[in-house]
Amino acid sequence: MRRLPILLMSMMLVACLAACGGHGKLEKAVRSVLVSGDTTKAAYDSLCSLVTENPGKYADLLTPEGRVDHKKMSEYIKGIGSHLRPPMLWDTRAYGGVEDLSLTIYFERSGSMVPYDQRGGGGQLKKAVNDIINHFPAGSKVEINIVNDGIYPYQHSVDEFLQDRDIYQSTSGIGDASYTDFQLIFNKILEAQRPGNVSVLVSDLIYSPQDTHGVSLDKIFNEENSLATRVFARYKGKSVVVQQFMGDYSGKYYPYNGVPFNYSGKRPFYLVIIADSDVMDLLAQDKRYSGVLDAPAVRNQYRFNQETSEVECRVLPEWKDNAGRFRVKHGDGIVLAKCDGDRQTGKLCFSLAANLGGLMKDDALLTNPANYDVKSVDGYTLTVQPIDRSMLTANNKEYLEGMTHIFTLVGDLKSPRDEVHITLRNELPAWIHQSSSMDDASTGSSFATTTLGLEQLLGGMFDAMKGGSSFFDVTIQLQR
Amino acid sequence: MKHLVYLIIGIAVTLLFFILSCTDGFNIWEVMYFNQGFNDKMFNLNVYPVIAAITILVAWGGAGIYYYAINSVKFDRWYHWLAVLGAVAVLAPVICYIYNDTVFADNGLMYVGESIQFEMQTVLFAALLYVVASYSMRWWSSNCRHTPLPQ
């Protein structure tokens, strides 16, 4: 009986100490990785090492063979991340022993493509193709095909392709370069595609079918639009990214209706990247493939067949634009409680950091508030700005690390409760219309930046693969 | 039996303090001082449970030392007990601040002003827990059982 008090006190101390230490080294390490934003493969590997070094302690995260169960590991990390402030997402699926992707290049060799790779030019076309090959991890399976009236395998090695200074010269005589059959090419690419494959068509995207003598341009455009819709509608679950580049062009241009003429200057060309939707998500998120979808030379890009995504957003409690007061309530969704307007203006201004990287949209689209729908009772207005490294400080790093844009919302705080809905509409981007021409008979003012019938071709793909009506939706609840 | 009830209540209060230091929705450390950025980092880096444990250890340890190690008729006046309370109320926030600062420094964070303001709470919590611990364990002290107030 005399020892009972000591026993009780000891039990209490042990309980407190056990509760502190019970989270273990792994949870501490996961928290540290998430808080520091070091969400890299190296960090993931170090967490896996912790698990494999202590198989007894973390047996539930191992397979019966003693390897890390990446699915369980992903759930474990997700569980910890969801209880942080703000909740943090780290998609580790990409590191979980996913097989390397394979790459198949389809290099268009039509008459109008040859002037893009002249010896005197800047070689942007070849560089864009070489870059995409080089950005695939070493050891990935890479195949190269030449396309025009059909698809023909490139007869040399990938290294020879990379070093080839005159690719059109060395591939002369392959197929019929006088026309490009997109229907056949897209069908063949989509048919041939196997799981884990990324196919890239390198083309000027000018539809030039065989035997068009006397056919009006409108008829050709309609045909082009229909074929794109027909082809892509048949293959559900595919995702397509069209990237626009500018390259030096020097040589003969073959207009649809008119006499061929010589042209020297800039011209757009395109990489059409085709893959299963989940593979495209992986390309966008997995750092092993960084550079594939975010090559610096890309002028514009658009991803077709994109469902409404879940975008990670974090409210910035300390931000220069914040006005008024609020307290972030932790739990499901974004809730700002105890909102109070600015003492002088009565306005409430708050900012959210969002990761829009996975959407693969250009900054012009993402930073233009006109592309967003913002609905609220008190009429909040939105501004969007990209995040650059200079904005990061030690104290806000946790909120900004891994994020790409800042949404700032301003409104008069009148209602006791309000809900602000932000939606980025899924529409064919303006650059496609701006880069499309209806006539290419002469080198007019926009000849250097436009492609004949681009809008009709990509519009057909858009109709076939529209995906969701919005790229993402975010709701913020405000409570006074 | 009455003394054992005091002890059990004291342990229950202390455990409640510890539990409320670990929770997200209502956290006892966020009642008197709240700065969103600072407190979120305290929570994410799991600092709350550790500083709660430090506060409990220092408070109960201080009371234990007073009643069972010092345990002398020369030091059985209320002001001797108060002096130990003062030491606990200084020591706990200092240790907590050092721990807090080390964790933040390891993560490249700078919250000096906020940390100092935050640790003012530890002064209060440590003092309260010292009182709780005193009333939980004093009854079995051979020389100081009547300190601070004879009962």
XYZ file of C-alpha atoms in Angstrom:
631
model
C 0.000 0.000 0.000
C 2.872 2.384 0.866
C 4.377 1.861 -2.578
C 1.156 2.570 -4.428
C 1.730 6.355 -4.762
C 5.195 5.775 -6.221
C 3.794 3.187 -8.572
C 1.039 5.527 -9.780
C 3.437 8.424 -10.330
C 5.880 6.199 -12.178
C 3.091 4.933 -14.410
C 2.065 8.483 -15.261
C 5.609 9.510 -16.153
C 6.128 6.402 -18.260
C 2.810 7.059 -20.051
C 3.834 10.638 -20.877
C 7.302 9.643 -22.032
C 5.967 6.736 -24.068
C 3.442 9.038 -25.742
C 6.268 11.410 -26.709
C 8.530 8.749 -28.032
C 5.846 6.435 -29.367
C 5.682 8.176 -32.722
C 9.058 6.732 -33.487
C 11.910 7.710 -35.708
C 9.945 7.090 -38.878
C 7.110 9.460 -38.065
C 9.601 12.117 -36.994
C 11.454 11.666 -40.276
C 8.251 11.809 -42.337
C 7.135 14.968 -40.546
C 10.525 16.544 -41.099
C 10.459 15.691 -44.815
C 6.953 17.090 -45.227
C 7.622 20.229 -43.209
C 10.891 20.955 -45.002
C 9.304 20.256 -48.390
C 12.110 17.863 -49.298
C 9.730 15.547 -51.119
C 12.283 13.938 -53.384
C 13.082 10.358 -54.290
C 16.223 10.578 -52.141
C 14.097 11.528 -49.119
C 11.679 8.691 -49.865
C 14.564 6.241 -50.155
C 15.915 7.347 -46.774
C 12.482 6.695 -45.226
C 12.421 3.250 -46.835
C 15.877 2.581 -45.363
C 14.539 3.390 -41.896
C 11.804 0.814 -42.428
C 14.099 -1.917 -43.724
C 16.645 -1.272 -40.968
C 13.964 -1.904 -38.323
C 11.910 -4.772 -39.752
C 10.560 -5.716 -36.341
C 9.281 -2.250 -35.538
C 7.814 -1.507 -38.967
C 6.733 -5.008 -39.976
C 3.343 -3.649 -41.051
C 5.065 -1.586 -43.766
C 6.931 -4.561 -45.238
C 5.898 -7.286 -47.643
C 6.215 -10.930 -46.536
C 9.513 -10.977 -48.489
C 10.848 -8.169 -46.313
C 10.675 -5.430 -48.941
C 8.975 -2.076 -48.409
C 5.286 -2.263 -49.252
C 5.079 0.977 -51.211
C 1.295 1.077 -51.130
C 1.232 0.880 -47.345
C 4.127 3.305 -47.129
C 2.202 5.739 -49.298
C -0.860 5.403 -47.041
C 1.299 5.832 -43.935
C 2.832 9.043 -45.297
C -0.577 10.251 -46.460
C -1.940 9.621 -42.952
C 0.763 11.740 -41.334
C 0.500 14.445 -44.001
C -3.257 14.733 -43.580
C -2.830 15.530 -39.875
C -0.354 18.329 -40.438
C -1.173 22.015 -40.587
C -1.916 22.633 -43.372
C -2.538 19.057 -44.534
C 0.235 18.042 -46.897
C 0.071 15.673 -49.818
C 3.082 13.762 -51.056
C 2.283 11.398 -53.846
C 4.965 8.741 -53.493
C 3.403 6.306 -55.953
C 5.973 7.330 -58.510
C 8.794 6.025 -56.330
C 7.129 2.767 -55.497
C 8.956 0.505 -57.866
C 7.046 1.687 -60.909
C 8.659 0.279 -64.014
C 10.525 2.749 -66.164
C 8.443 4.189 -68.955
C 9.336 3.518 -72.574
C 9.513 6.206 -75.216
C 8.594 6.009 -78.882
C 9.427 8.940 -81.115
C 7.487 9.467 -84.345
C 9.521 11.898 -86.399
C 7.562 13.447 -89.253
C 9.462 13.476 -92.510
C 7.253 15.396 -94.893
C 8.456 17.983 -97.384
C 7.478 20.887 -95.164
C 9.452 19.530 -92.189
C 12.852 19.335 -93.909
C 13.545 23.118 -93.707
C 13.360 22.990 -89.895
C 16.691 21.179 -89.679
C 18.955 22.922 -92.162
C 22.659 23.113 -91.407
C 22.533 26.888 -91.150
C 19.559 26.964 -88.764
C 19.414 26.946 -84.991
C 18.505 23.259 -84.797
C 15.622 23.850 -82.352
C 13.570 20.976 -83.741
C 16.304 18.410 -83.313
C 17.153 19.806 -79.894
C 13.555 19.474 -78.724
C 13.528 15.802 -79.779
C 16.977 15.112 -78.341
C 15.928 16.747 -75.060
C 12.885 14.592 -74.649
C 15.004 11.475 -75.254
C 17.690 12.685 -72.866
C 15.179 13.571 -70.134
C 14.090 9.972 -69.964
C 16.218 8.169 -67.368
C 19.242 6.317 -68.714
C 18.343 2.772 -69.614
C 14.775 3.574 -70.668
C 13.650 1.805 -73.810
C 13.593 4.293 -76.687
C 12.361 3.626 -80.233
C 12.416 6.029 -83.157
C 10.147 5.944 -86.200
C 9.953 8.077 -89.298
C 6.442 9.055 -90.382
C 4.821 10.553 -93.467
C 2.461 8.416 -95.539
C 3.132 5.613 -93.044
C 5.306 4.692 -90.085
C 8.813 3.396 -90.764
C 11.361 2.301 -88.146
C 14.529 4.391 -87.941
C 17.299 2.084 -89.026
C 20.081 3.374 -86.770
C 20.705 3.497 -83.023
C 19.395 6.161 -80.638
C 22.945 7.482 -80.145
C 23.314 7.889 -83.894
C 20.016 9.731 -84.003
C 21.150 12.077 -81.241
C 24.412 12.820 -83.041
C 22.915 13.064 -86.517
C 23.452 16.631 -87.710
C 21.287 16.236 -90.786
C 18.486 13.893 -89.880
C 16.427 14.607 -92.981
C 19.364 13.867 -95.242
C 20.078 10.564 -93.543
C 16.407 9.546 -93.692
C 15.778 10.670 -97.263
C 13.972 8.137 -99.344
C 11.908 6.817 -96.454
C 8.186 6.803 -97.327
C 6.391 9.373 -99.445
C 7.268 12.836 -98.137
C 4.649 14.573 -100.264
C 1.821 14.078 -97.770
C 1.122 13.252 -94.126
C -1.751 10.992 -93.203
C -2.623 12.031 -89.643
C -5.499 9.601 -89.431
C -3.203 6.698 -90.147
C -0.428 8.022 -87.948
C -2.591 8.709 -84.906
C -4.410 5.424 -85.308
C -1.135 3.498 -85.566
C 0.357 5.322 -82.562
C -2.687 4.703 -80.406
C -3.022 1.086 -81.520
C 0.654 0.346 -80.943
C 0.782 1.953 -77.522
C 1.366 -0.478 -74.649
C 1.035 0.248 -70.916
C 3.834 2.491 -69.714
C 4.628 3.788 -73.175
C 4.968 7.467 -74.054
C 4.620 8.261 -77.749
C 5.801 11.559 -79.153
C 4.898 12.796 -82.605
C 7.217 15.509 -83.886
C 5.323 17.452 -86.512
C 4.312 20.818 -87.913
C 0.690 19.623 -87.506
C -0.237 20.782 -90.974
C -2.830 18.436 -92.350
C -1.800 17.599 -95.896
C -3.695 14.576 -97.156
C -3.246 12.991 -100.564
C -5.167 14.177 -103.611
C -6.643 17.485 -102.497
C -6.766 19.069 -105.923
C -9.805 21.345 -106.160
C -10.967 20.674 -102.597
C -11.833 23.845 -100.660
C -9.967 24.725 -97.474
C -13.188 24.707 -95.472
C -13.836 21.142 -96.555
C -10.292 20.161 -95.592
C -10.630 21.853 -92.214
C -13.904 20.064 -91.501
C -12.342 16.764 -92.561
C -9.345 17.428 -90.324
C -11.593 18.315 -87.389
C -13.733 15.210 -87.825
C -10.817 12.839 -88.191
C -9.202 14.140 -84.992
C -12.460 13.666 -83.097
C -13.047 10.234 -84.593
C -9.565 8.905 -83.908
C -9.220 10.115 -80.334
C -12.795 9.343 -79.279
C -12.061 5.659 -79.918
C -9.253 5.524 -77.381
C -10.634 6.264 -73.939
C -8.223 6.800 -71.105
C -5.551 8.387 -73.263
C -4.146 11.777 -72.512
C -2.437 14.047 -75.017
C -0.137 16.986 -74.420
C 0.542 19.296 -77.350
C 3.647 21.439 -76.967
C 4.392 24.318 -79.288
C 7.995 25.310 -80.066
C 9.523 27.852 -82.421
C 12.248 26.799 -84.796
C 14.367 28.239 -87.604
C 12.891 27.423 -90.971
C 14.852 27.778 -94.156
C 13.651 26.315 -97.390
C 10.653 25.671 -99.530
C 7.194 25.958 -97.986
C 4.289 24.150 -99.647
C 1.067 26.097 -99.089
C -2.236 24.298 -99.364
C -3.520 26.377 -102.278
C -0.763 28.116 -104.089
C 2.719 27.980 -105.457
C 5.524 26.732 -103.198
C 7.801 29.548 -102.072
C 11.051 29.926 -100.219
C 10.870 31.112 -96.629
C 13.568 31.851 -94.084
C 12.555 32.727 -90.545
C 10.789 31.325 -87.530
C 8.010 28.759 -87.769
C 6.145 26.836 -85.084
C 6.471 23.097 -84.710
C 4.873 20.744 -82.209
C 5.483 17.739 -80.039
C 2.327 15.698 -79.528
C 2.884 13.547 -76.445
C 0.438 10.650 -76.134
C 0.153 8.335 -73.132
C -2.378 6.723 -70.825
C -3.786 9.301 -68.405
C -2.089 7.760 -65.369
C 1.237 7.676 -67.229
C 0.778 11.352 -68.104
C 0.119 12.094 -64.411
C 3.318 10.245 -63.580
C 5.284 12.232 -66.174
C 3.996 15.433 -64.610
C 4.765 14.464 -61.018
C 7.743 12.121 -61.032
C 10.949 14.099 -60.770
C 12.778 11.369 -62.702
C 10.965 12.666 -65.783
C 11.320 16.372 -65.087
C 12.153 18.140 -68.305
C 9.868 15.960 -70.416
C 6.747 18.047 -69.941
C 8.393 21.225 -68.723
C 11.124 21.786 -71.284
C 12.224 25.433 -71.155
C 11.839 25.947 -74.917
C 8.107 25.157 -74.841
C 6.236 28.243 -75.992
C 2.733 26.971 -75.275
C 1.235 23.689 -74.234
C -2.118 22.132 -73.530
C -3.127 18.806 -72.058
C -6.158 17.120 -73.577
C -8.387 14.738 -71.658
C -7.886 16.064 -68.201
C -10.379 15.269 -65.497
C -11.055 17.772 -62.741
C -8.009 17.468 -60.514
C -7.604 17.765 -56.804
C -5.316 20.719 -56.330
C -3.342 21.084 -53.135
C -3.976 24.466 -51.503
C -2.545 25.953 -48.320
C -3.767 29.117 -46.664
C -0.881 31.495 -46.024
C -1.220 32.735 -42.445
C 1.683 35.150 -42.832
C 1.596 36.939 -46.162
C 2.239 40.489 -47.227
C -1.154 40.891 -48.926
C -3.223 39.593 -46.012
C -5.592 42.174 -44.546
C -8.022 41.716 -41.688
C -7.826 38.698 -39.420
C -8.724 35.054 -39.678
C -7.794 31.764 -38.144
C -7.366 28.632 -40.219
C -9.531 25.841 -38.880
C -7.939 22.467 -39.301
C -9.918 19.538 -40.514
C -11.790 18.793 -43.719
C -11.668 21.492 -46.361
C -10.436 25.048 -46.096
C -12.210 26.927 -43.339
C -11.265 30.387 -42.163
C -12.827 31.043 -38.775
C -13.029 34.206 -36.675
C -12.781 36.332 -39.818
C -12.575 40.022 -39.212
C -12.225 42.755 -41.829
C -9.382 45.227 -41.912
C -9.942 47.966 -39.305
C -9.593 50.748 -41.840
C -11.086 49.324 -45.027
C -13.351 46.572 -43.669
C -11.994 44.248 -46.349
C -10.786 40.731 -45.825
C -7.839 39.702 -47.930
C -6.301 36.272 -47.726
C -3.956 34.249 -49.881
C -3.613 30.583 -50.715
C -0.618 28.826 -52.164
C -1.654 26.222 -54.742
C 0.198 23.573 -56.659
C -1.001 23.896 -60.246
C 2.048 22.125 -61.693
C 0.161 18.906 -62.315
C -2.317 20.725 -64.554
C 0.415 21.382 -67.117
C -0.985 24.744 -68.130
C 1.033 27.731 -69.214
C 1.352 30.731 -66.938
C -0.617 32.962 -69.284
C -3.664 30.781 -68.719
C -3.112 30.203 -65.015
C -2.417 33.809 -64.045
C -5.289 35.344 -65.984
C -8.244 35.786 -63.559
C -10.602 35.844 -66.570
C -10.064 32.092 -66.933
C -11.465 31.487 -63.443
C -14.995 31.545 -62.099
C -15.153 32.928 -58.575
C -18.498 32.703 -56.773
C -19.278 34.087 -53.316
C -21.988 36.058 -51.522
C -19.724 39.023 -50.786
C -18.227 39.173 -54.285
C -14.618 38.207 -53.676
C -12.193 39.006 -56.469
C -9.205 36.909 -57.412
C -5.657 37.637 -58.474
C -3.139 34.934 -59.320
C 0.612 35.221 -59.297
C 3.323 32.639 -59.867
C 5.637 31.778 -56.979
C 9.312 32.382 -57.474
C 12.128 31.236 -55.228
C 12.776 34.761 -53.953
C 9.419 34.679 -52.131
C 10.528 31.787 -49.944
C 11.670 32.504 -46.408
C 12.451 30.032 -43.650
C 9.098 30.722 -42.018
C 6.849 30.523 -45.087
C 8.776 27.736 -46.809
C 6.452 25.163 -45.301
C 3.503 26.751 -47.092
C 5.175 27.686 -50.380
C 7.490 24.733 -50.960
C 6.133 22.586 -53.778
C 3.474 25.164 -54.624
C 3.428 27.047 -57.915
C 0.919 29.906 -57.611
C -0.626 32.230 -55.067
C -4.333 33.011 -55.169
C -5.210 36.238 -53.421
C -8.862 36.909 -52.664
C -10.239 40.267 -51.575
C -13.791 41.084 -50.566
C -15.955 43.121 -48.237
C -16.644 41.021 -45.213
C -20.378 41.473 -44.752
C -22.035 38.083 -44.458
C -21.631 36.122 -41.233
C -20.859 33.040 -43.342
C -19.675 32.842 -46.899
C -18.318 30.271 -49.312
C -15.852 31.224 -51.989
C -15.742 28.797 -54.929
C -12.833 29.049 -57.337
C -12.966 27.135 -60.612
C -10.528 27.096 -63.502
C -12.601 26.498 -66.616
C -11.561 23.797 -69.053
C -11.610 25.544 -72.411
C -9.475 25.367 -75.492
C -6.757 27.879 -74.661
C -6.457 31.176 -76.512
C -2.988 30.369 -77.863
C -4.432 27.651 -80.111
C -6.730 30.158 -81.831
C -3.909 32.714 -82.000
C -1.525 30.132 -83.495
C -3.966 29.010 -86.167
C -4.303 30.416 -89.678
C -6.886 29.976 -92.437
C -4.538 30.710 -95.282
C -0.857 30.010 -95.818
C -0.479 31.140 -99.417
C 1.925 33.952 -98.530
C 4.300 35.008 -95.790
C 1.999 37.562 -94.151
C 2.554 39.155 -90.764
C 1.462 36.126 -88.755
C 3.049 33.463 -90.953
C 5.975 33.039 -88.560
C 3.749 32.217 -85.611
C 0.773 30.385 -87.106
C -0.031 26.927 -88.445
C -2.645 26.261 -91.080
C -5.759 24.686 -89.575
C -4.253 24.127 -86.131
C -7.457 25.156 -84.377
C -9.502 22.684 -86.419
C -7.151 19.793 -85.713
C -6.750 20.478 -81.987
C -10.423 21.502 -81.720
C -11.334 18.035 -82.984
C -9.106 16.475 -80.342
C -10.655 18.744 -77.709
C -14.169 17.614 -78.660
C -13.106 13.988 -78.390
C -11.223 14.284 -75.115
C -12.698 17.202 -73.226
C -12.551 15.574 -69.792
C -14.024 17.639 -66.958
C -15.711 21.042 -67.325
C -13.104 22.514 -65.025
C -9.476 21.750 -64.294
C -10.003 22.119 -60.557
C -12.420 23.453 -57.963
C -11.520 24.937 -54.601
C -13.981 25.993 -51.900
C -13.086 28.210 -48.974
C -15.543 28.608 -46.127
C -15.501 31.870 -44.248
C -16.922 32.256 -40.769
C -16.996 35.442 -38.741
C -7.542 6.891 1.405
C -8.230 10.633 1.127
C -4.586 11.209 0.244
C -4.702 8.589 -2.423
C -7.697 10.377 -3.957
C -5.610 13.583 -4.066
C -2.877 11.678 -5.850
C -5.242 10.122 -8.373
C -6.864 13.496 -9.078
C -3.407 15.036 -9.507
C -2.379 12.318 -11.947
C -5.668 12.681 -13.840
C -5.232 16.463 -14.139
C -1.653 16.014 -15.313
C -2.609 13.383 -17.875
C -5.439 15.611 -19.090
C -2.924 18.412 -19.514
C -0.720 16.088 -21.522
C -3.579 14.833 -23.691
C -4.749 18.378 -24.398
C -1.179 19.182 -25.445
C -1.341 16.574 -28.199
C -4.726 17.330 -29.741
C -5.296 19.263 -32.934
C -8.789 20.730 -32.580
C -8.362 22.097 -29.065
C -4.806 22.418 -27.891
C -4.137 23.859 -24.463
C -0.983 25.586 -25.680
C -3.020 27.576 -28.224
C -5.570 29.022 -25.834
C -3.551 31.907 -24.438
C -1.108 32.440 -27.286
C -1.849 31.923 -30.961
C 0.148 32.894 -33.998
C -0.940 30.753 -36.943
C 2.435 30.286 -38.612
C 4.339 29.668 -35.384
C 1.746 27.380 -33.785
C 1.306 25.340 -36.982
C 5.026 24.638 -36.979
C 4.988 23.712 -33.299
C 2.231 21.229 -34.093
C 3.798 19.846 -37.269
C 7.170 19.314 -35.647
C 5.552 17.514 -32.713
C 6.905 20.041 -30.210
C 3.766 20.293 -28.049
C 3.894 16.792 -26.500
C 7.597 17.141 -25.756
C 7.332 20.507 -24.047
C 4.302 19.228 -22.137
C 6.379 16.258 -20.951
C 9.250 18.578 -20.001
C 6.857 20.795 -18.016
C 5.345 17.783 -16.249
C 8.773 16.315 -15.480
C 10.127 19.580 -14.106
C 6.989 20.303 -12.036
C 6.599 16.809 -10.608
C 10.362 16.435 -10.315
C 10.591 19.748 -8.399
C 7.820 18.671 -6.024
C 9.418 15.243 -5.613
C 12.785 16.784 -4.785
C 11.197 19.182 -2.290
C 9.095 16.579 -0.479
C 11.392 13.568 -0.637
C 14.980 14.726 -1.269
C 15.109 18.004 0.645
C 12.455 16.711 3.096
C 13.939 18.619 6.029
C 12.427 20.470 8.974
C 14.828 23.308 8.138
C 12.989 23.813 4.843
C 9.383 23.136 5.766
C 8.083 26.728 5.646
C 5.755 27.959 2.900
C 8.413 30.252 1.423
C 10.791 27.304 0.982
C 8.074 25.590 -0.992
C 7.493 28.838 -2.932
C 11.192 29.110 -3.738
C 11.086 25.675 -5.340
C 7.962 26.757 -7.249
C 9.930 29.792 -8.484
C 12.788 27.541 -9.603
C 10.354 25.236 -11.409
C 8.624 28.206 -13.056
C 11.964 29.432 -14.410
C 13.573 26.122 -15.258
C 10.654 24.646 -17.235
C 10.287 27.505 -19.769
C 14.060 27.737 -20.182
C 14.389 24.027 -21.012
C 11.304 24.193 -23.240
C 12.686 27.237 -25.053
C 16.032 25.517 -25.641
C 14.295 22.432 -27.008
C 11.911 24.520 -29.079
C 14.733 26.607 -30.479
C 16.824 23.525 -31.317
C 13.967 21.918 -33.251
C 13.253 25.137 -35.128
C 16.936 25.706 -35.884
C 17.226 22.138 -37.243
C 14.415 22.977 -39.635
C 15.805 26.381 -40.553
C 13.022 28.332 -38.839
C 13.318 31.673 -37.046
C 10.662 32.462 -34.435
C 12.614 33.995 -31.564
C 10.045 36.613 -30.462
C 7.131 34.236 -30.803
C 8.974 31.512 -28.875
C 9.699 33.835 -25.955
C 6.078 34.987 -25.767
C 4.887 31.411 -26.110
C 7.067 30.182 -23.250
C 5.389 32.632 -20.866
C 2.592 30.066 -20.826
C 5.060 27.455 -19.615
C 5.726 29.595 -16.526
C 2.050 29.387 -15.670
C 1.583 25.718 -16.562
C 4.715 24.677 -14.653
C 3.585 26.589 -11.550
C 0.078 25.088 -11.704
C 1.431 21.582 -12.221
C 3.825 22.104 -9.325
C 0.871 22.928 -7.073
C -1.002 19.871 -8.405
C 2.059 17.672 -7.863
C 2.573 19.086 -4.341
C -0.975 18.240 -3.316
C -0.629 14.823 -4.906
C 2.551 13.711 -3.159
C 3.046 15.791 -0.007
C 1.112 13.392 2.209
C 3.844 10.788 2.307
C 6.685 13.235 3.073
C 8.031 12.686 6.596
C 9.035 16.343 7.298
C 7.256 18.584 4.752
C 3.753 17.099 4.607
C 2.292 20.296 6.147
C 3.846 22.616 3.555
C 2.671 24.926 2.027
C -0.589 24.971 3.990
C -1.024 22.683 6.994
C -3.948 20.319 6.618
